[in-house]
Amino acid sequence: IGWQNKDAYGNTLSNRQRQKMQRLRTWNERFRTRNSKERNLKQALGEIDRMASALGLPKNVRETASVIYRRALEEDLLPGRSIEGVATASLYAAARQAGTPRSLDEIVQVSRIDRMELTRTYRYVIRELDLEVQPADPESYVPRFASDLELSDEAEHRARELLSNAKQSGIHSGKSPVGLAAAAVYAAALLTNEKVTQAEVSEVANISEVTIRNRYKELLQADDTSPAAGAASAEVAD
């Protein structure tokens, strides 16, 4: 609907006709806005569902991510940002809130955006929506890594102990929670005589073997609950 108050012949509309046209413009704009948001939301929810499925995230995480995205859309946070970016940031935040976090690298692997855009958009979304997201706990990654590597309950428990000792020693500060979890799982497997290679842990955790080796040494040095830790540490030094 044109903005000029003239008919098809160029004649000026009467006051009554102008009022009618203004009402039509208003309704037209409302329908356009609503349809645009509905298309936007449909695309975003499809992205969230696709990524969550690829990452093996449960239904409650998908639902939380959808709620976060809807809030971002309602509060007009999308201008200047991509639908994919906000959808990915919403899923990343939802996974952390639910205690089933995925690393940035894991999220980026299944997303259509790069790491820089994800980091920037994530920070923006949690700030603007005032979301409460606790720092990722290394222990929250342990069950998934142990399951993927088919480790025993004993090894998983031992990995948690290693991380707990590391936290008490303060060596976890400033280090990647994913790297610490991966190293703890590898060290625990060694301490419980379960055969797992650094390469296998690296693939499951999507972290470099160098990081695993570095964190692994630190975890064993911080661990003083088992004589086997000293032997394993000596093995690494060799």
Short mmCIF file of N, CA and C in Angstrom, two decimals, residues 81-196:
data_model
loop_
_atom_site.label_atom_id
_atom_site.label_comp_id
_atom_site.label_asym_id
_atom_site.label_seq_id
_atom_site.Cartn_x
_atom_site.Cartn_y
_atom_site.Cartn_z
N ARG A 81 22.46 -9.12 13.23
CA ARG A 81 22.98 -10.45 13.53
C ARG A 81 22.22 -11.50 12.72
N SER A 82 22.90 -12.59 12.44
CA SER A 82 22.28 -13.63 11.62
C SER A 82 21.36 -14.52 12.46
N ILE A 83 20.37 -15.08 11.80
CA ILE A 83 19.47 -16.03 12.47
C ILE A 83 20.28 -17.21 12.98
N GLU A 84 21.21 -17.70 12.15
CA GLU A 84 22.04 -18.84 12.54
C GLU A 84 22.90 -18.52 13.76
N GLY A 85 23.41 -17.27 13.80
CA GLY A 85 24.27 -16.87 14.91
C GLY A 85 23.53 -16.87 16.23
N VAL A 86 22.34 -16.27 16.25
CA VAL A 86 21.56 -16.19 17.49
C VAL A 86 21.02 -17.58 17.88
N ALA A 87 20.66 -18.38 16.88
CA ALA A 87 20.18 -19.74 17.16
C ALA A 87 21.28 -20.58 17.79
N THR A 88 22.50 -20.46 17.26
CA THR A 88 23.63 -21.22 17.78
C THR A 88 23.98 -20.76 19.20
N ALA A 89 24.00 -19.45 19.41
CA ALA A 89 24.29 -18.90 20.73
C ALA A 89 23.24 -19.36 21.74
N SER A 90 21.99 -19.41 21.31
CA SER A 90 20.90 -19.85 22.20
C SER A 90 21.09 -21.31 22.62
N LEU A 91 21.49 -22.14 21.68
CA LEU A 91 21.71 -23.56 21.98
C LEU A 91 22.92 -23.75 22.89
N TYR A 92 23.97 -22.99 22.64
CA TYR A 92 25.18 -23.07 23.46
C TYR A 92 24.86 -22.68 24.91
N ALA A 93 24.09 -21.61 25.08
CA ALA A 93 23.70 -21.16 26.41
C ALA A 93 22.79 -22.19 27.09
N ALA A 94 21.83 -22.73 26.34
CA ALA A 94 20.88 -23.69 26.90
C ALA A 94 21.59 -24.96 27.37
N ALA A 95 22.56 -25.41 26.60
CA ALA A 95 23.31 -26.62 26.98
C ALA A 95 24.08 -26.40 28.27
N ARG A 96 24.66 -25.23 28.42
CA ARG A 96 25.41 -24.92 29.64
C ARG A 96 24.48 -24.77 30.83
N GLN A 97 23.33 -24.15 30.62
CA GLN A 97 22.36 -24.00 31.71
C GLN A 97 21.86 -25.36 32.21
N ALA A 98 21.73 -26.31 31.28
CA ALA A 98 21.19 -27.63 31.63
C ALA A 98 22.24 -28.56 32.21
N GLY A 99 23.50 -28.12 32.25
CA GLY A 99 24.55 -28.97 32.79
C GLY A 99 25.00 -30.04 31.82
N THR A 100 24.69 -29.85 30.53
CA THR A 100 25.15 -30.79 29.49
C THR A 100 25.91 -29.99 28.43
N PRO A 101 26.95 -29.29 28.83
CA PRO A 101 27.62 -28.37 27.91
C PRO A 101 28.33 -29.06 26.76
N ARG A 102 28.47 -28.30 25.69
CA ARG A 102 29.31 -28.71 24.57
C ARG A 102 30.34 -27.61 24.38
N SER A 103 31.53 -27.98 23.96
CA SER A 103 32.58 -26.99 23.80
C SER A 103 32.28 -26.09 22.60
N LEU A 104 32.94 -24.94 22.56
CA LEU A 104 32.78 -24.04 21.42
C LEU A 104 33.11 -24.74 20.12
N ASP A 105 34.20 -25.52 20.12
CA ASP A 105 34.61 -26.20 18.90
C ASP A 105 33.57 -27.22 18.45
N GLU A 106 32.95 -27.92 19.40
CA GLU A 106 31.92 -28.89 19.05
C GLU A 106 30.71 -28.18 18.44
N ILE A 107 30.33 -27.07 19.04
CA ILE A 107 29.19 -26.30 18.53
C ILE A 107 29.48 -25.78 17.13
N VAL A 108 30.67 -25.22 16.94
CA VAL A 108 31.04 -24.65 15.64
C VAL A 108 31.04 -25.71 14.55
N GLN A 109 31.43 -26.93 14.89
CA GLN A 109 31.49 -28.00 13.90
C GLN A 109 30.13 -28.29 13.27
N VAL A 110 29.05 -28.12 14.02
CA VAL A 110 27.72 -28.42 13.48
C VAL A 110 26.95 -27.16 13.09
N SER A 111 27.57 -25.99 13.36
CA SER A 111 26.89 -24.72 13.06
C SER A 111 27.25 -24.22 11.67
N ARG A 112 26.52 -23.18 11.24
CA ARG A 112 26.80 -22.55 9.95
C ARG A 112 27.56 -21.23 10.14
N ILE A 113 28.07 -21.01 11.35
CA ILE A 113 28.83 -19.78 11.63
C ILE A 113 30.21 -20.15 12.16
N ASP A 114 31.11 -19.16 12.20
CA ASP A 114 32.46 -19.45 12.70
C ASP A 114 32.54 -19.17 14.20
N ARG A 115 33.67 -19.53 14.77
CA ARG A 115 33.86 -19.41 16.22
C ARG A 115 33.75 -17.96 16.69
N MET A 116 34.32 -17.03 15.92
CA MET A 116 34.31 -15.63 16.32
C MET A 116 32.89 -15.09 16.40
N GLU A 117 32.07 -15.41 15.39
CA GLU A 117 30.68 -14.93 15.41
C GLU A 117 29.91 -15.55 16.57
N LEU A 118 30.15 -16.84 16.84
CA LEU A 118 29.47 -17.50 17.95
C LEU A 118 29.83 -16.84 19.28
N THR A 119 31.13 -16.63 19.50
CA THR A 119 31.57 -16.03 20.76
C THR A 119 30.98 -14.65 20.96
N ARG A 120 31.03 -13.85 19.89
CA ARG A 120 30.52 -12.47 19.98
C ARG A 120 29.01 -12.46 20.21
N THR A 121 28.27 -13.30 19.47
CA THR A 121 26.81 -13.32 19.59
C THR A 121 26.38 -13.89 20.93
N TYR A 122 27.08 -14.91 21.39
CA TYR A 122 26.76 -15.53 22.68
C TYR A 122 26.87 -14.50 23.81
N ARG A 123 27.97 -13.77 23.83
CA ARG A 123 28.16 -12.77 24.88
C ARG A 123 27.07 -11.71 24.82
N TYR A 124 26.71 -11.31 23.62
CA TYR A 124 25.67 -10.30 23.43
C TYR A 124 24.32 -10.79 23.94
N VAL A 125 23.96 -12.02 23.58
CA VAL A 125 22.66 -12.57 23.95
C VAL A 125 22.53 -12.73 25.46
N ILE A 126 23.55 -13.32 26.11
CA ILE A 126 23.43 -13.52 27.56
C ILE A 126 23.44 -12.20 28.32
N ARG A 127 24.13 -11.20 27.77
CA ARG A 127 24.15 -9.88 28.41
C ARG A 127 22.80 -9.19 28.26
N GLU A 128 22.29 -9.15 27.05
CA GLU A 128 21.04 -8.43 26.79
C GLU A 128 19.83 -9.10 27.43
N LEU A 129 19.84 -10.44 27.52
CA LEU A 129 18.72 -11.16 28.12
C LEU A 129 18.95 -11.45 29.60
N ASP A 130 20.12 -11.03 30.09
CA ASP A 130 20.47 -11.22 31.50
C ASP A 130 20.32 -12.69 31.91
N LEU A 131 20.89 -13.57 31.09
CA LEU A 131 20.82 -15.01 31.36
C LEU A 131 21.85 -15.40 32.41
N GLU A 132 21.45 -16.31 33.29
CA GLU A 132 22.38 -16.82 34.29
C GLU A 132 23.02 -18.09 33.75
N VAL A 133 24.28 -17.97 33.39
CA VAL A 133 25.03 -19.12 32.86
C VAL A 133 26.31 -19.26 33.67
N GLN A 134 26.39 -20.34 34.41
CA GLN A 134 27.57 -20.58 35.23
C GLN A 134 28.73 -21.03 34.36
N PRO A 135 29.97 -20.74 34.77
CA PRO A 135 31.13 -21.24 34.02
C PRO A 135 31.06 -22.76 33.91
N ALA A 136 31.46 -23.29 32.78
CA ALA A 136 31.39 -24.74 32.56
C ALA A 136 32.27 -25.48 33.57
N ASP A 137 31.71 -26.51 34.18
CA ASP A 137 32.44 -27.34 35.13
C ASP A 137 33.05 -28.51 34.38
N PRO A 138 34.36 -28.74 34.51
CA PRO A 138 34.99 -29.87 33.82
C PRO A 138 34.28 -31.20 34.08
N GLU A 139 33.77 -31.37 35.30
CA GLU A 139 33.12 -32.64 35.65
C GLU A 139 31.87 -32.90 34.81
N SER A 140 31.25 -31.84 34.29
CA SER A 140 30.03 -32.04 33.51
C SER A 140 30.30 -32.71 32.16
N TYR A 141 31.57 -32.69 31.71
CA TYR A 141 31.92 -33.33 30.46
C TYR A 141 32.29 -34.80 30.64
N VAL A 142 32.63 -35.17 31.86
CA VAL A 142 33.17 -36.51 32.12
C VAL A 142 32.22 -37.65 31.72
N PRO A 143 30.93 -37.63 32.12
CA PRO A 143 30.05 -38.76 31.77
C PRO A 143 30.00 -39.03 30.26
N ARG A 144 29.92 -37.97 29.48
CA ARG A 144 29.83 -38.17 28.02
C ARG A 144 31.12 -38.74 27.46
N PHE A 145 32.26 -38.20 27.89
CA PHE A 145 33.54 -38.70 27.39
C PHE A 145 33.73 -40.16 27.80
N ALA A 146 33.42 -40.47 29.06
CA ALA A 146 33.59 -41.84 29.54
C ALA A 146 32.68 -42.80 28.80
N SER A 147 31.45 -42.35 28.53
CA SER A 147 30.50 -43.19 27.80
C SER A 147 30.97 -43.44 26.37
N ASP A 148 31.41 -42.39 25.71
CA ASP A 148 31.87 -42.53 24.32
C ASP A 148 33.09 -43.45 24.21
N LEU A 149 33.91 -43.46 25.27
CA LEU A 149 35.11 -44.30 25.28
C LEU A 149 34.86 -45.67 25.89
N GLU A 150 33.61 -45.89 26.32
CA GLU A 150 33.20 -47.16 26.92
C GLU A 150 34.04 -47.51 28.14
N LEU A 151 34.26 -46.52 28.99
CA LEU A 151 35.01 -46.73 30.23
C LEU A 151 34.07 -47.20 31.34
N SER A 152 34.64 -47.80 32.36
CA SER A 152 33.85 -48.31 33.48
C SER A 152 33.40 -47.18 34.40
N ASP A 153 32.45 -47.51 35.28
CA ASP A 153 32.00 -46.55 36.28
C ASP A 153 33.16 -46.17 37.20
N GLU A 154 34.03 -47.13 37.45
CA GLU A 154 35.19 -46.87 38.31
C GLU A 154 36.09 -45.80 37.69
N ALA A 155 36.32 -45.90 36.39
CA ALA A 155 37.16 -44.91 35.71
C ALA A 155 36.51 -43.54 35.73
N GLU A 156 35.20 -43.52 35.51
CA GLU A 156 34.48 -42.23 35.54
C GLU A 156 34.57 -41.60 36.93
N HIS A 157 34.39 -42.42 37.95
CA HIS A 157 34.49 -41.92 39.32
C HIS A 157 35.90 -41.41 39.60
N ARG A 158 36.89 -42.13 39.11
CA ARG A 158 38.29 -41.72 39.34
C ARG A 158 38.58 -40.40 38.64
N ALA A 159 38.01 -40.20 37.46
CA ALA A 159 38.20 -38.95 36.73
C ALA A 159 37.62 -37.78 37.53
N ARG A 160 36.47 -37.99 38.14
CA ARG A 160 35.86 -36.94 38.96
C ARG A 160 36.73 -36.61 40.16
N GLU A 161 37.33 -37.65 40.76
CA GLU A 161 38.23 -37.43 41.89
C GLU A 161 39.43 -36.59 41.48
N LEU A 162 39.99 -36.90 40.32
CA LEU A 162 41.14 -36.14 39.82
C LEU A 162 40.79 -34.67 39.65
N LEU A 163 39.62 -34.42 39.10
CA LEU A 163 39.19 -33.04 38.87
C LEU A 163 38.90 -32.33 40.19
N SER A 164 38.34 -33.07 41.13
CA SER A 164 38.07 -32.48 42.45
C SER A 164 39.38 -32.09 43.15
N ASN A 165 40.37 -32.96 43.07
CA ASN A 165 41.68 -32.65 43.66
C ASN A 165 42.33 -31.46 42.97
N ALA A 166 42.15 -31.40 41.65
CA ALA A 166 42.73 -30.29 40.89
C ALA A 166 42.09 -28.97 41.29
N LYS A 167 40.77 -29.02 41.53
CA LYS A 167 40.05 -27.80 41.95
C LYS A 167 40.54 -27.34 43.33
N GLN A 168 40.74 -28.29 44.23
CA GLN A 168 41.23 -27.95 45.56
C GLN A 168 42.65 -27.38 45.51
N SER A 169 43.43 -27.87 44.54
CA SER A 169 44.81 -27.40 44.39
C SER A 169 44.90 -26.08 43.63
N GLY A 170 43.79 -25.71 43.00
CA GLY A 170 43.74 -24.45 42.26
C GLY A 170 44.35 -24.49 40.88
N ILE A 171 44.69 -25.69 40.37
CA ILE A 171 45.34 -25.75 39.05
C ILE A 171 44.34 -25.66 37.90
N HIS A 172 43.04 -25.73 38.23
CA HIS A 172 42.03 -25.67 37.17
C HIS A 172 41.79 -24.24 36.69
N SER A 173 42.20 -23.27 37.50
CA SER A 173 41.91 -21.86 37.19
C SER A 173 42.53 -21.43 35.87
N GLY A 174 41.71 -20.83 35.01
CA GLY A 174 42.20 -20.29 33.74
C GLY A 174 42.43 -21.32 32.66
N LYS A 175 42.08 -22.58 32.93
CA LYS A 175 42.31 -23.64 31.95
C LYS A 175 40.99 -24.09 31.33
N SER A 176 41.07 -24.59 30.13
CA SER A 176 39.87 -25.05 29.43
C SER A 176 39.23 -26.21 30.18
N PRO A 177 37.94 -26.10 30.51
CA PRO A 177 37.26 -27.20 31.20
C PRO A 177 37.22 -28.48 30.35
N VAL A 178 37.14 -28.31 29.03
CA VAL A 178 37.13 -29.48 28.15
C VAL A 178 38.47 -30.20 28.20
N GLY A 179 39.55 -29.42 28.16
CA GLY A 179 40.89 -30.00 28.23
C GLY A 179 41.13 -30.72 29.54
N LEU A 180 40.68 -30.13 30.63
CA LEU A 180 40.83 -30.76 31.94
C LEU A 180 40.03 -32.06 32.02
N ALA A 181 38.80 -32.03 31.53
CA ALA A 181 37.96 -33.22 31.56
C ALA A 181 38.57 -34.34 30.73
N ALA A 182 39.06 -33.99 29.54
CA ALA A 182 39.66 -35.00 28.66
C ALA A 182 40.89 -35.62 29.32
N ALA A 183 41.73 -34.78 29.92
CA ALA A 183 42.93 -35.26 30.58
C ALA A 183 42.58 -36.14 31.78
N ALA A 184 41.55 -35.76 32.52
CA ALA A 184 41.13 -36.53 33.69
C ALA A 184 40.63 -37.91 33.28
N VAL A 185 39.88 -37.95 32.20
CA VAL A 185 39.36 -39.23 31.70
C VAL A 185 40.51 -40.13 31.25
N TYR A 186 41.48 -39.55 30.56
CA TYR A 186 42.63 -40.34 30.11
C TYR A 186 43.44 -40.85 31.30
N ALA A 187 43.69 -39.97 32.27
CA ALA A 187 44.46 -40.36 33.46
C ALA A 187 43.71 -41.43 34.24
N ALA A 188 42.41 -41.29 34.36
CA ALA A 188 41.60 -42.25 35.11
C ALA A 188 41.63 -43.62 34.43
N ALA A 189 41.60 -43.62 33.11
CA ALA A 189 41.67 -44.89 32.38
C ALA A 189 42.99 -45.59 32.65
N LEU A 190 44.06 -44.81 32.68
CA LEU A 190 45.37 -45.39 32.95
C LEU A 190 45.44 -45.93 34.37
N LEU A 191 44.90 -45.17 35.31
CA LEU A 191 44.95 -45.57 36.72
C LEU A 191 44.09 -46.79 37.02
N THR A 192 43.07 -47.03 36.19
CA THR A 192 42.20 -48.20 36.40
C THR A 192 42.51 -49.31 35.40
N ASN A 193 43.65 -49.17 34.73
CA ASN A 193 44.13 -50.20 33.79
C ASN A 193 43.15 -50.49 32.65
N GLU A 194 42.55 -49.41 32.15
CA GLU A 194 41.67 -49.54 30.98
C GLU A 194 42.38 -48.92 29.78
N LYS A 195 42.41 -49.65 28.70
CA LYS A 195 43.23 -49.25 27.57
C LYS A 195 42.52 -48.20 26.71
N VAL A 196 43.01 -47.00 26.82
CA VAL A 196 42.52 -45.89 26.01
C VAL A 196 43.73 -45.05 25.60
#
